[in-house]
Each structure stands twice: as C-alpha cells, then as structure tokens.
Short mmCIF file of N, CA and C in Angstrom, two decimals:
data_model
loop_
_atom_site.label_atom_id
_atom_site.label_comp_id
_atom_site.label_asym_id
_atom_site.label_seq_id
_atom_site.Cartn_x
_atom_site.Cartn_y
_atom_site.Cartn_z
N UNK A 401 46.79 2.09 -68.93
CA UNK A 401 46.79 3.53 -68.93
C UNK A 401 45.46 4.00 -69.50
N UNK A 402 44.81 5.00 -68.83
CA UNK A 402 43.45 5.55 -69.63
C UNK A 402 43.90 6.48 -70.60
N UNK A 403 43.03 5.99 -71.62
CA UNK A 403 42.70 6.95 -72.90
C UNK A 403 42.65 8.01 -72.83
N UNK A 404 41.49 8.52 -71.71
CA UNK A 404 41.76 9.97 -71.24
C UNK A 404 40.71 9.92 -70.20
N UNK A 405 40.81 10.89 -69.52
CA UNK A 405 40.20 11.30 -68.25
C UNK A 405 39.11 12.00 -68.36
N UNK A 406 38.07 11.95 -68.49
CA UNK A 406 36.70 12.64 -68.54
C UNK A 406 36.23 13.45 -69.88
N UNK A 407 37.00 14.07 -70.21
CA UNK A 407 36.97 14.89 -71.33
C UNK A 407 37.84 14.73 -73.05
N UNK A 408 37.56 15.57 -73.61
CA UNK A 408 37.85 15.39 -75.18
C UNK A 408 39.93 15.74 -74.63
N UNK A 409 40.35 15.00 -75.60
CA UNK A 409 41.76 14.89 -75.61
C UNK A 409 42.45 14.57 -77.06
N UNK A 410 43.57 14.69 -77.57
CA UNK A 410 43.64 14.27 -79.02
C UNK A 410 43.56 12.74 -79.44
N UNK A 411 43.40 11.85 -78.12
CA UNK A 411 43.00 10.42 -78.83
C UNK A 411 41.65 10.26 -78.93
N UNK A 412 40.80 11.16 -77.38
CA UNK A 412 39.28 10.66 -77.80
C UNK A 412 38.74 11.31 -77.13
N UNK A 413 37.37 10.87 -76.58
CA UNK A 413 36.16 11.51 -76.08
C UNK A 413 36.06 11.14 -74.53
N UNK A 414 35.81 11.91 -73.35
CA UNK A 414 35.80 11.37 -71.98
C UNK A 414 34.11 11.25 -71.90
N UNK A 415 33.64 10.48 -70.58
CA UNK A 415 32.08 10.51 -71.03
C UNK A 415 31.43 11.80 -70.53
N UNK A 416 31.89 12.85 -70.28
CA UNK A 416 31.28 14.06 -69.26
C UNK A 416 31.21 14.85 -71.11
N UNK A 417 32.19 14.47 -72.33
CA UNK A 417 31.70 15.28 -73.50
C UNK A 417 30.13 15.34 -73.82
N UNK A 418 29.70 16.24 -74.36
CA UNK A 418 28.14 16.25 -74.82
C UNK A 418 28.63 15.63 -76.10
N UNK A 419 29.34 15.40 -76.99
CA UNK A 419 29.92 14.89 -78.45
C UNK A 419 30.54 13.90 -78.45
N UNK A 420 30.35 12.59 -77.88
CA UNK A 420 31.47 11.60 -77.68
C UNK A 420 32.03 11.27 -79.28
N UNK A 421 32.57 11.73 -79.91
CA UNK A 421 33.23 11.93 -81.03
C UNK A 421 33.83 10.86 -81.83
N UNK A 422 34.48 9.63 -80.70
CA UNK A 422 34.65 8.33 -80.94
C UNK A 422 36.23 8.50 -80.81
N UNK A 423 37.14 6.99 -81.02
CA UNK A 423 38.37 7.36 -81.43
C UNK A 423 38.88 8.08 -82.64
N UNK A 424 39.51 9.03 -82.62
CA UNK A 424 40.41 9.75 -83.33
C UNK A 424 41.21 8.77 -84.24
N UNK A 425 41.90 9.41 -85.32
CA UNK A 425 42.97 9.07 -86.47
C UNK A 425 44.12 8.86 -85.62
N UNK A 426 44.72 9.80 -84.35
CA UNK A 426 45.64 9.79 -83.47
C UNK A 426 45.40 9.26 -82.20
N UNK A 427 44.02 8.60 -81.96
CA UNK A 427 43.91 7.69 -80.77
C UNK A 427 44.32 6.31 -81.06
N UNK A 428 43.96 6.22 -82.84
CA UNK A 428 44.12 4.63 -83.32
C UNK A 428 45.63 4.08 -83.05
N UNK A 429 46.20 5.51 -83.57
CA UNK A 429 47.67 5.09 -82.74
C UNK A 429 48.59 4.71 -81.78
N UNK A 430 47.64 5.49 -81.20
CA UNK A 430 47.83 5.36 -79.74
C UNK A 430 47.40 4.28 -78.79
N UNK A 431 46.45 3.63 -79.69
CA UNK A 431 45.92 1.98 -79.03
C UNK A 431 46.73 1.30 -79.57
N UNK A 432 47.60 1.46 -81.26
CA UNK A 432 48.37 0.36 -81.98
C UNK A 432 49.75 0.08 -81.10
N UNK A 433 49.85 1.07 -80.67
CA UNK A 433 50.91 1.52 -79.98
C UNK A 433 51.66 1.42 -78.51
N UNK A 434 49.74 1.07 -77.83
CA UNK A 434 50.11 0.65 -76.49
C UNK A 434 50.25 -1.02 -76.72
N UNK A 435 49.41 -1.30 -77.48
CA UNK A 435 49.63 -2.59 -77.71
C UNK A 435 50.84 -3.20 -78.11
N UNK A 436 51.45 -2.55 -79.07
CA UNK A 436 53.20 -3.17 -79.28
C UNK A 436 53.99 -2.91 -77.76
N UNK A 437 53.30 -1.95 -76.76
CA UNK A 437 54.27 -2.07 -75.35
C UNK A 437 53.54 -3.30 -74.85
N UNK A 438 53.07 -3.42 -74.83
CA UNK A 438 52.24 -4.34 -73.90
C UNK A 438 51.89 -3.83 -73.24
N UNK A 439 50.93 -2.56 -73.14
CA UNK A 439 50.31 -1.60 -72.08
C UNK A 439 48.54 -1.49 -72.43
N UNK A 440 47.63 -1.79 -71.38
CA UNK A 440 46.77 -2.74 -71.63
C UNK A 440 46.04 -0.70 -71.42
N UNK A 441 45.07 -0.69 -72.68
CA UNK A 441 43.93 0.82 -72.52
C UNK A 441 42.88 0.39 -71.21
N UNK A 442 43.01 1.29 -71.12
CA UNK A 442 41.73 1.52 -69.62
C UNK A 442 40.67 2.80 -70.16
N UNK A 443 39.62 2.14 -70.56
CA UNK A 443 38.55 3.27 -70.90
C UNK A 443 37.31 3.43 -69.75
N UNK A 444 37.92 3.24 -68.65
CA UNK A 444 37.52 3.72 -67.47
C UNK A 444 36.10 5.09 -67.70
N UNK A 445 36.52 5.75 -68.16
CA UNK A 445 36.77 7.15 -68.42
C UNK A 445 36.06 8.02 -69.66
N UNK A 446 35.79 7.17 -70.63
CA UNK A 446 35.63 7.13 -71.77
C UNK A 446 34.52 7.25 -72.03
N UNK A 447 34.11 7.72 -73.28
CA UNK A 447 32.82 8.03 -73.91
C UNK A 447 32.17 6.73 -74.03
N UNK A 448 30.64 6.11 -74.10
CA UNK A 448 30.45 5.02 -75.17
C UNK A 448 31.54 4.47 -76.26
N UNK A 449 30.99 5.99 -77.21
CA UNK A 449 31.13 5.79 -78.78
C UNK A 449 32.54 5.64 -78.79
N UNK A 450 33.28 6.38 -77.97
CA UNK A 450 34.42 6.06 -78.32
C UNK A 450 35.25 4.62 -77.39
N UNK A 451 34.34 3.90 -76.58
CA UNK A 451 34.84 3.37 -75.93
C UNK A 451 34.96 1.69 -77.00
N UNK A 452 33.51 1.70 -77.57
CA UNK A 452 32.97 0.96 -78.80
C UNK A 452 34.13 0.39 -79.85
N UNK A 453 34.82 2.32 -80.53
CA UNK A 453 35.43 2.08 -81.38
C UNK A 453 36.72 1.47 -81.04
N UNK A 454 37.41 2.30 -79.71
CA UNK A 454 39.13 1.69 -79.47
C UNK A 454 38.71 -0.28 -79.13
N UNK A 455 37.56 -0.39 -78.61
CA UNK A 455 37.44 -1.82 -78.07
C UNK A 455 37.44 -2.39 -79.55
N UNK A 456 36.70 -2.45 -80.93
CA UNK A 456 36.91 -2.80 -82.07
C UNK A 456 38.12 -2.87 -82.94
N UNK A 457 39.08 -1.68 -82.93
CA UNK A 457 40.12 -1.25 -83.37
C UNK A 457 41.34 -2.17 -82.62
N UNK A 458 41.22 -2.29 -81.03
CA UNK A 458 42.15 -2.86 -80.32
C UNK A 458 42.90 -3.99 -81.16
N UNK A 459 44.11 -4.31 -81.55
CA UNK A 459 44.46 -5.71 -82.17
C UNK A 459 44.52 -6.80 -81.27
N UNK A 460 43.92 -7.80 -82.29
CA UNK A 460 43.84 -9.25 -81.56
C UNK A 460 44.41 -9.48 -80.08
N UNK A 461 44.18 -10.15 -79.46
CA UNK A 461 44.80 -10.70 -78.40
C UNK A 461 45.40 -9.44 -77.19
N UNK A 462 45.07 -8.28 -77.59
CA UNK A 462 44.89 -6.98 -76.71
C UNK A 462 44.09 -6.59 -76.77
N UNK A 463 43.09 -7.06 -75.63
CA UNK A 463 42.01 -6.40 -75.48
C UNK A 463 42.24 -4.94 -74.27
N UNK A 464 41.48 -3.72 -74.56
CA UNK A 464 41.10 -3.10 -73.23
C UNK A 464 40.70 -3.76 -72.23
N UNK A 465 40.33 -2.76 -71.28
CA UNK A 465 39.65 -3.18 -69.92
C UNK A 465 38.92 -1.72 -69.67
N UNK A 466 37.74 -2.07 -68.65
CA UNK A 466 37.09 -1.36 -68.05
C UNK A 466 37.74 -1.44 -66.36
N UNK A 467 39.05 -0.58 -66.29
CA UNK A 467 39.59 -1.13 -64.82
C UNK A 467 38.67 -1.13 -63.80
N UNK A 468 37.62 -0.01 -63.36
CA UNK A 468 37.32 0.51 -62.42
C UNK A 468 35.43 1.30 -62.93
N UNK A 469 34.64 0.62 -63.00
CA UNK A 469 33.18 0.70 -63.46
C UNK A 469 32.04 -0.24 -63.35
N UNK A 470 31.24 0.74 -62.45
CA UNK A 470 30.04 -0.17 -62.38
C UNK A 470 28.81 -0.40 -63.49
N UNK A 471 28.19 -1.16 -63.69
CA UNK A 471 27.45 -1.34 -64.72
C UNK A 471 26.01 -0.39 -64.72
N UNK A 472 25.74 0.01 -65.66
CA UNK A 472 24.53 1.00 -65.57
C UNK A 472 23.12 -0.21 -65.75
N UNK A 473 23.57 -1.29 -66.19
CA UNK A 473 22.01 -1.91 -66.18
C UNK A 473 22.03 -2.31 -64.16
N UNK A 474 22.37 -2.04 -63.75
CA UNK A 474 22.55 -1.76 -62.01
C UNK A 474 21.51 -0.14 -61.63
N UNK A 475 22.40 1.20 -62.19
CA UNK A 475 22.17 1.93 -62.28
C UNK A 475 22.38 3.17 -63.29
N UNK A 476 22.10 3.50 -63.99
CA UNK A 476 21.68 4.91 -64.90
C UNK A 476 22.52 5.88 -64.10
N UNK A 477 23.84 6.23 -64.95
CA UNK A 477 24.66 7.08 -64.32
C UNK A 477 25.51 7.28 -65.46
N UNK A 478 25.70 8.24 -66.08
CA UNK A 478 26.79 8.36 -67.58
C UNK A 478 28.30 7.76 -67.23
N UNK A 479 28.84 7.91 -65.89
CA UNK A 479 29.91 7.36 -65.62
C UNK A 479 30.26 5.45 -66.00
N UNK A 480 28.57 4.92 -65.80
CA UNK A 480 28.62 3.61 -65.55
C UNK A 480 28.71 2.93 -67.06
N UNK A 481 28.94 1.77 -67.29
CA UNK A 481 29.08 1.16 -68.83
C UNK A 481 27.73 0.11 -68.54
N UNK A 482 27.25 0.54 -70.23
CA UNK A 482 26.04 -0.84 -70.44
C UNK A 482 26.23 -1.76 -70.67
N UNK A 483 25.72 -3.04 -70.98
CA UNK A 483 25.73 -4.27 -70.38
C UNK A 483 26.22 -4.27 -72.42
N UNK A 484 26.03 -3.60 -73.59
CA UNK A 484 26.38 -3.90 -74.70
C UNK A 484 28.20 -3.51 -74.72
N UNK A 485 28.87 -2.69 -73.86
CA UNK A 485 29.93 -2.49 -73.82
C UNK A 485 30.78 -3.20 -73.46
N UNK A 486 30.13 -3.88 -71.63
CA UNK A 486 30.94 -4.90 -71.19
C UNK A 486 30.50 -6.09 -71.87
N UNK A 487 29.79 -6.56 -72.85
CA UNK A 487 29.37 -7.28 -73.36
C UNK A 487 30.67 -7.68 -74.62
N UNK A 488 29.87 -6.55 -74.58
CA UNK A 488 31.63 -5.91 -76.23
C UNK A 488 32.98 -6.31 -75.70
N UNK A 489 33.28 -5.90 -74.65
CA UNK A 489 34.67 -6.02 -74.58
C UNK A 489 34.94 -7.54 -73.83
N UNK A 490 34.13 -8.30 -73.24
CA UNK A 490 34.01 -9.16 -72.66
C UNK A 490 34.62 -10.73 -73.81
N UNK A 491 34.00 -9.79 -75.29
CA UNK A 491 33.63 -10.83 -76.30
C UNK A 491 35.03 -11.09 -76.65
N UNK A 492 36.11 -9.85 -76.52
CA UNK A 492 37.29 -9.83 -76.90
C UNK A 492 38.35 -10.36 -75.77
N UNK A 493 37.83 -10.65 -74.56
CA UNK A 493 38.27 -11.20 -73.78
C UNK A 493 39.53 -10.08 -72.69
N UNK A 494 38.72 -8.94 -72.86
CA UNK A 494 39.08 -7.75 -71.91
C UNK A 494 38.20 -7.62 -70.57
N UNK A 495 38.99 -7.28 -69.80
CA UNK A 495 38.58 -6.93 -67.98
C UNK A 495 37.82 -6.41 -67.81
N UNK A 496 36.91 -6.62 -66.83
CA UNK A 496 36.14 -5.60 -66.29
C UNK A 496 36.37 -5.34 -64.40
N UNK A 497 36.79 -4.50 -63.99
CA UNK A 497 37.03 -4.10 -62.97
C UNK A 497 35.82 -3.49 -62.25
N UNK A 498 35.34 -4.08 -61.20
CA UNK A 498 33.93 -3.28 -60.81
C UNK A 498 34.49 -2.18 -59.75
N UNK A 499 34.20 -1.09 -59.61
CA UNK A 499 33.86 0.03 -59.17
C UNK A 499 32.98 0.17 -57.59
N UNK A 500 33.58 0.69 -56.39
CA UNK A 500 32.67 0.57 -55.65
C UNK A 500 32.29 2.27 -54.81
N UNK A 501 32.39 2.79 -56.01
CA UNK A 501 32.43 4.03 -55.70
C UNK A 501 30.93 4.85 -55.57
N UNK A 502 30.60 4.81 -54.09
CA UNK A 502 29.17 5.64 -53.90
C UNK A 502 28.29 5.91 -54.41
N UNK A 503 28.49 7.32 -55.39
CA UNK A 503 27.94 8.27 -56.18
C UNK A 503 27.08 6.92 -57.29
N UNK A 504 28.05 6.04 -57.69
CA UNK A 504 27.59 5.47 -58.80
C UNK A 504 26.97 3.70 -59.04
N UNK A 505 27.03 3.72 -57.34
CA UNK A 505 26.66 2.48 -57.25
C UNK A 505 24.96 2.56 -57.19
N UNK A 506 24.49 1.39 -56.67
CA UNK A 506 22.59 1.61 -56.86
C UNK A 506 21.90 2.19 -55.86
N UNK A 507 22.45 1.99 -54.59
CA UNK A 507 22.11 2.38 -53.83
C UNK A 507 22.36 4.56 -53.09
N UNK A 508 23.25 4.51 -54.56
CA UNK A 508 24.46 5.54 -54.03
C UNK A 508 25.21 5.43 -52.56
N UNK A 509 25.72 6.53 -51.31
CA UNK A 509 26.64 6.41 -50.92
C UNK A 509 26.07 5.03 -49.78
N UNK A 510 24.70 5.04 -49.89
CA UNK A 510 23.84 3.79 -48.58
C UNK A 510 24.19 2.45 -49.18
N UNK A 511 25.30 2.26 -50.46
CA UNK A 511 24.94 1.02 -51.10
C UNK A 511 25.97 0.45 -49.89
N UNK A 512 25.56 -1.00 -50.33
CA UNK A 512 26.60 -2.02 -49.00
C UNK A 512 27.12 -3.10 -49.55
N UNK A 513 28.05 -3.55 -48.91
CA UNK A 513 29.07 -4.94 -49.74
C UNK A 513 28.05 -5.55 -50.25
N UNK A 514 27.26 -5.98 -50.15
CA UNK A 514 25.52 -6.64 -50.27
C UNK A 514 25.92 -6.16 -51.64
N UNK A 515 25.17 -5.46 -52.21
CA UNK A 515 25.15 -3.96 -52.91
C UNK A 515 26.53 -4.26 -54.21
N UNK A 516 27.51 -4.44 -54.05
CA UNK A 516 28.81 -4.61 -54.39
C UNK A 516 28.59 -6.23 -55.07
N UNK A 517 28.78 -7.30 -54.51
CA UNK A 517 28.85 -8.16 -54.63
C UNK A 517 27.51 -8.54 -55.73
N UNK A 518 26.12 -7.92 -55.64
CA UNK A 518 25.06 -7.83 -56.37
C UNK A 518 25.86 -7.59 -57.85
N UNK A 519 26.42 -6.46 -58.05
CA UNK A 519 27.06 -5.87 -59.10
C UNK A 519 28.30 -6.88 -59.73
N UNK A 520 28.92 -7.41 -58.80
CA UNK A 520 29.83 -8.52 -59.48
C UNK A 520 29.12 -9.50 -60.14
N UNK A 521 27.92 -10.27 -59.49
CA UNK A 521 27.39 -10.86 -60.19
C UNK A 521 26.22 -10.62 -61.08
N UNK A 522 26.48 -9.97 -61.54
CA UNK A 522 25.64 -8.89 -62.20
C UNK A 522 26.43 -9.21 -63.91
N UNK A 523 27.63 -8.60 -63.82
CA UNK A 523 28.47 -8.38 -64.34
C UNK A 523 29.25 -10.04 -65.02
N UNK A 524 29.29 -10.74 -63.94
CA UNK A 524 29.82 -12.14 -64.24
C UNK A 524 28.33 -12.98 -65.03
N UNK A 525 27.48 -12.51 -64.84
CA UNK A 525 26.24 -12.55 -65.56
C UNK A 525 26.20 -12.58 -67.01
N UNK A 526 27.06 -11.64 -67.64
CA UNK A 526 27.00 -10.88 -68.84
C UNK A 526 28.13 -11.21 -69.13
N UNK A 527 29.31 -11.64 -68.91
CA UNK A 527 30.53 -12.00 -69.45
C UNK A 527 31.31 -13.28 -68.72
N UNK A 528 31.11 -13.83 -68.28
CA UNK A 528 32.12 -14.60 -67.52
C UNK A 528 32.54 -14.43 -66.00
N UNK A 529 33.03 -15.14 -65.35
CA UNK A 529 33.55 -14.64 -63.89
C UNK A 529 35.56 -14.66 -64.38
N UNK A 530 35.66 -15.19 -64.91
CA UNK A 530 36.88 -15.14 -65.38
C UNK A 530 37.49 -13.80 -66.20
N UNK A 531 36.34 -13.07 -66.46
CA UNK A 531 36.75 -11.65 -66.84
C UNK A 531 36.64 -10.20 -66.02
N UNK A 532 35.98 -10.55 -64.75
CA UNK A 532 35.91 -10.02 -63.52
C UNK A 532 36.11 -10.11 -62.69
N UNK A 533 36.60 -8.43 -61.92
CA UNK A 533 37.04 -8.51 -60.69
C UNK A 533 36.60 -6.98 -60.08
N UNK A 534 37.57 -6.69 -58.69
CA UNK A 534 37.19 -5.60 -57.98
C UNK A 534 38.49 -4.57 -58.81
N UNK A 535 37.59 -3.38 -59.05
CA UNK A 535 38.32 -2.52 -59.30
C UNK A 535 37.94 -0.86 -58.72
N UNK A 536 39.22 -0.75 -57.89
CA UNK A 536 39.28 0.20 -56.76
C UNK A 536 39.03 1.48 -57.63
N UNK A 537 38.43 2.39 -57.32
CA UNK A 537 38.46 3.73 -57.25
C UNK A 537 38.35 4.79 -56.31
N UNK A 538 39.46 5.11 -55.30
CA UNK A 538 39.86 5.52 -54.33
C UNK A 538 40.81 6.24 -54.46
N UNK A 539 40.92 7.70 -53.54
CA UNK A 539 41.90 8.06 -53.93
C UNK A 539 42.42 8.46 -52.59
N UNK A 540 43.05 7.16 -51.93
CA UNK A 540 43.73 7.67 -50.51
C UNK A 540 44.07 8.56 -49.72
N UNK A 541 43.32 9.11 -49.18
CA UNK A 541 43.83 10.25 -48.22
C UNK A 541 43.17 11.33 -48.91
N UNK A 542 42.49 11.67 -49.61
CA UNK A 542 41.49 12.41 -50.45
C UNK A 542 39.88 12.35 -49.96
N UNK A 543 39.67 13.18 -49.14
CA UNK A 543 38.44 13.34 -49.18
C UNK A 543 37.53 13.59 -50.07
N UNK A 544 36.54 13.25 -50.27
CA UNK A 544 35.49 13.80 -51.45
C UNK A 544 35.87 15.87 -51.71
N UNK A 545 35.71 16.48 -50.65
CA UNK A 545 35.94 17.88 -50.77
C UNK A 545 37.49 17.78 -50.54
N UNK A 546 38.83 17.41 -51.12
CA UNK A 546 39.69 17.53 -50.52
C UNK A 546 39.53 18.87 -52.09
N UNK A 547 41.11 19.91 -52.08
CA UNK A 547 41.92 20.21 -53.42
C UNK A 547 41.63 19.41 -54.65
N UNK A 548 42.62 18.22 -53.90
CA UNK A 548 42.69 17.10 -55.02
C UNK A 548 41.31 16.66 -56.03
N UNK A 549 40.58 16.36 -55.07
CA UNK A 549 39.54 15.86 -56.29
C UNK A 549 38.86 17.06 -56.45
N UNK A 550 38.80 18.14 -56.20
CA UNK A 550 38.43 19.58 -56.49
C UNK A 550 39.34 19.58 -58.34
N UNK A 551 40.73 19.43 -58.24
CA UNK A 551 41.27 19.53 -59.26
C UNK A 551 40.83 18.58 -59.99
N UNK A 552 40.81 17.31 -59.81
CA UNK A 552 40.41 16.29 -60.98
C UNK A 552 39.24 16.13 -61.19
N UNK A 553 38.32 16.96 -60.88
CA UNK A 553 37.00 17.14 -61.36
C UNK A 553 37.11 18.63 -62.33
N UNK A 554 37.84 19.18 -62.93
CA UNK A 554 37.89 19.91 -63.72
C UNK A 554 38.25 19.59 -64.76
N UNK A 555 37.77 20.14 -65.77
CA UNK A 555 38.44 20.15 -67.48
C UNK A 555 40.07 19.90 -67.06
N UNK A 556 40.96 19.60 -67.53
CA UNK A 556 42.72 19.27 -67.27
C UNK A 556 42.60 19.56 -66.08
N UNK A 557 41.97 19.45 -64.84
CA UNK A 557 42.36 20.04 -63.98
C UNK A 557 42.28 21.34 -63.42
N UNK A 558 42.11 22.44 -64.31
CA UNK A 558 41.98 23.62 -64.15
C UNK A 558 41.14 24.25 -64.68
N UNK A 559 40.29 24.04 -65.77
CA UNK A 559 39.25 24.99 -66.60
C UNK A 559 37.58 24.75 -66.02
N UNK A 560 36.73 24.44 -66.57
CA UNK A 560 35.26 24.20 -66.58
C UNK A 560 35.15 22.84 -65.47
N UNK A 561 34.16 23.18 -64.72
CA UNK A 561 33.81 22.52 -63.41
C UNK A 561 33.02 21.30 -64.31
N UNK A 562 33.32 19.77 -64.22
CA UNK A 562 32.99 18.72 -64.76
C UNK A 562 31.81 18.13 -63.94
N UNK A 563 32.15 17.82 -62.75
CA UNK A 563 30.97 17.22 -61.66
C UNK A 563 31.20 18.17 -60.80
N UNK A 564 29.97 17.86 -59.56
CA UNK A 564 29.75 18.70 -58.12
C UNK A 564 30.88 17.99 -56.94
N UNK A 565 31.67 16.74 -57.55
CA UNK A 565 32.68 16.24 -56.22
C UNK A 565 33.62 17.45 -56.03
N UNK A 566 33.84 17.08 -54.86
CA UNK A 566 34.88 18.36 -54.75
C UNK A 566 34.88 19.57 -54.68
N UNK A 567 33.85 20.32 -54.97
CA UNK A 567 33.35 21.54 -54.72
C UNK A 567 32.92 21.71 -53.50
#
C-alpha cells in the first residue's frame, strides 16, 4: 500500500511537496503497523526525505519497496529515485519495481524496450537482480487526458493542479 500519493498526508510527504517533511510521529505507526499485517509500504510516491526515513524506521525483515520507479541516475525527474535510495532500500533487502512510464523514462515518451531493459540493468547494477523487477504503471483504459488521471493529478483529487497529465 503507498504511504501516500504525491502530496503531504498525516503519515508523510509525496514528492510533488516543496517541504518533504519526512515521516511523521503518525506515519511511524503506520509503517509499525503495516508491518504487524504483513502489508509491504510502497513509497512509490514519496518524498526523498521521507522515503529515507520510513525505509530506516521499517522493522527488520520488512522492508519497503519502490513498486513502480525509474531511477533518476537514468534521468533527472523528481518522480524518479536516486541510486542512494534504491541503494538504501536495496541494503534492507526491499523491491524495486522499474517503471516504464514515458514522461519519466530517458528517452521520455520515444524511450523503447531497449530503453527499459537499459534501466533494469541499471538498477540490478546498484542492488542485485534478485531485488528487481518490472513494475507497471498503467492505468488501463485511461488515457493520458482521460477525467481519471485529470483527477489523480490533483491535490486529493480535487484541489491544486499537481502535474500537466491530464489537463
């Protein structure tokens, strides 16, 4: 389950905040917590700073994951994670899901399986191949301009315009 979706929430910081604030007093809980379910954090989504702290805080043998993210030492994109994050979470023996989503790959939308596969091993580079894989970010039947991602490119959905998708 993600921490949160782009923006500030009462566990933490999304990376579109100008303040990535870190985990919260009530996010720590909320990681102690997924962890007694056995429900694995997805900071997909997430600030750095706060992605840093829940990956530190996580208890033993529950690590996060990065479900769905391409690496920024690829390309320079606030969405993407640096090679000290997946590094970080790699160390704890958490996922990394690569991302083959356009906007944020190197090539942007011209990138090609070529392109993709570069990024896996990119990634298996810096942590293992045993801690990587493909991780989809698609949202079926959703066009880039559909409603839908019109809505999930907003603050909850409804307030302050976050990115230009969907518009």
């Amino acid at each position: 389950m993600q921490l949160t979706y782009n923006t500030q929430d009462y566990s933490s910081a999304g990376y579109t905040e100008p303040n990535d604030s870190g985990l919260t007093g009530f996010g720590r809980q909320v990681v102690n917590e997924m962890a007694k379910l056995e429900m694995v954090v997805d900071l997909s989504h997430v600030g750095p700073k706060t992605s840093e702290d829940a990956i530190n805080h996580a208890p033993e043998g529950k690590p996060p994951c990065f479900s769905h993210v391409p690496p920024s030492g690829m390309k320079e994109h606030p969405r993407n994670n640096s090679d000290h994050l997946m590094k970080l979470i790699g160390s704890k023996g958490g996922f990394v899901g690569l991302s083959q989503f356009g906007p944020h790959m190197k090539k942007d939308n011209d990138s090609t399986i070529n392109d993709y596969v570069d990024a896996l091993d990119y990634v298996i580079g810096l942590i293992g191949e045993d801690l990587v894989g493909i991780g989809s970010d698609a949202s079926e039947g959703h066009g880039m301009l559909s409603e839908f991602m019109a809505w999930c490119n907003k603050d909850k959905g409804y307030a302050r315009q976050l990115t230009s998708w969907g518009s």
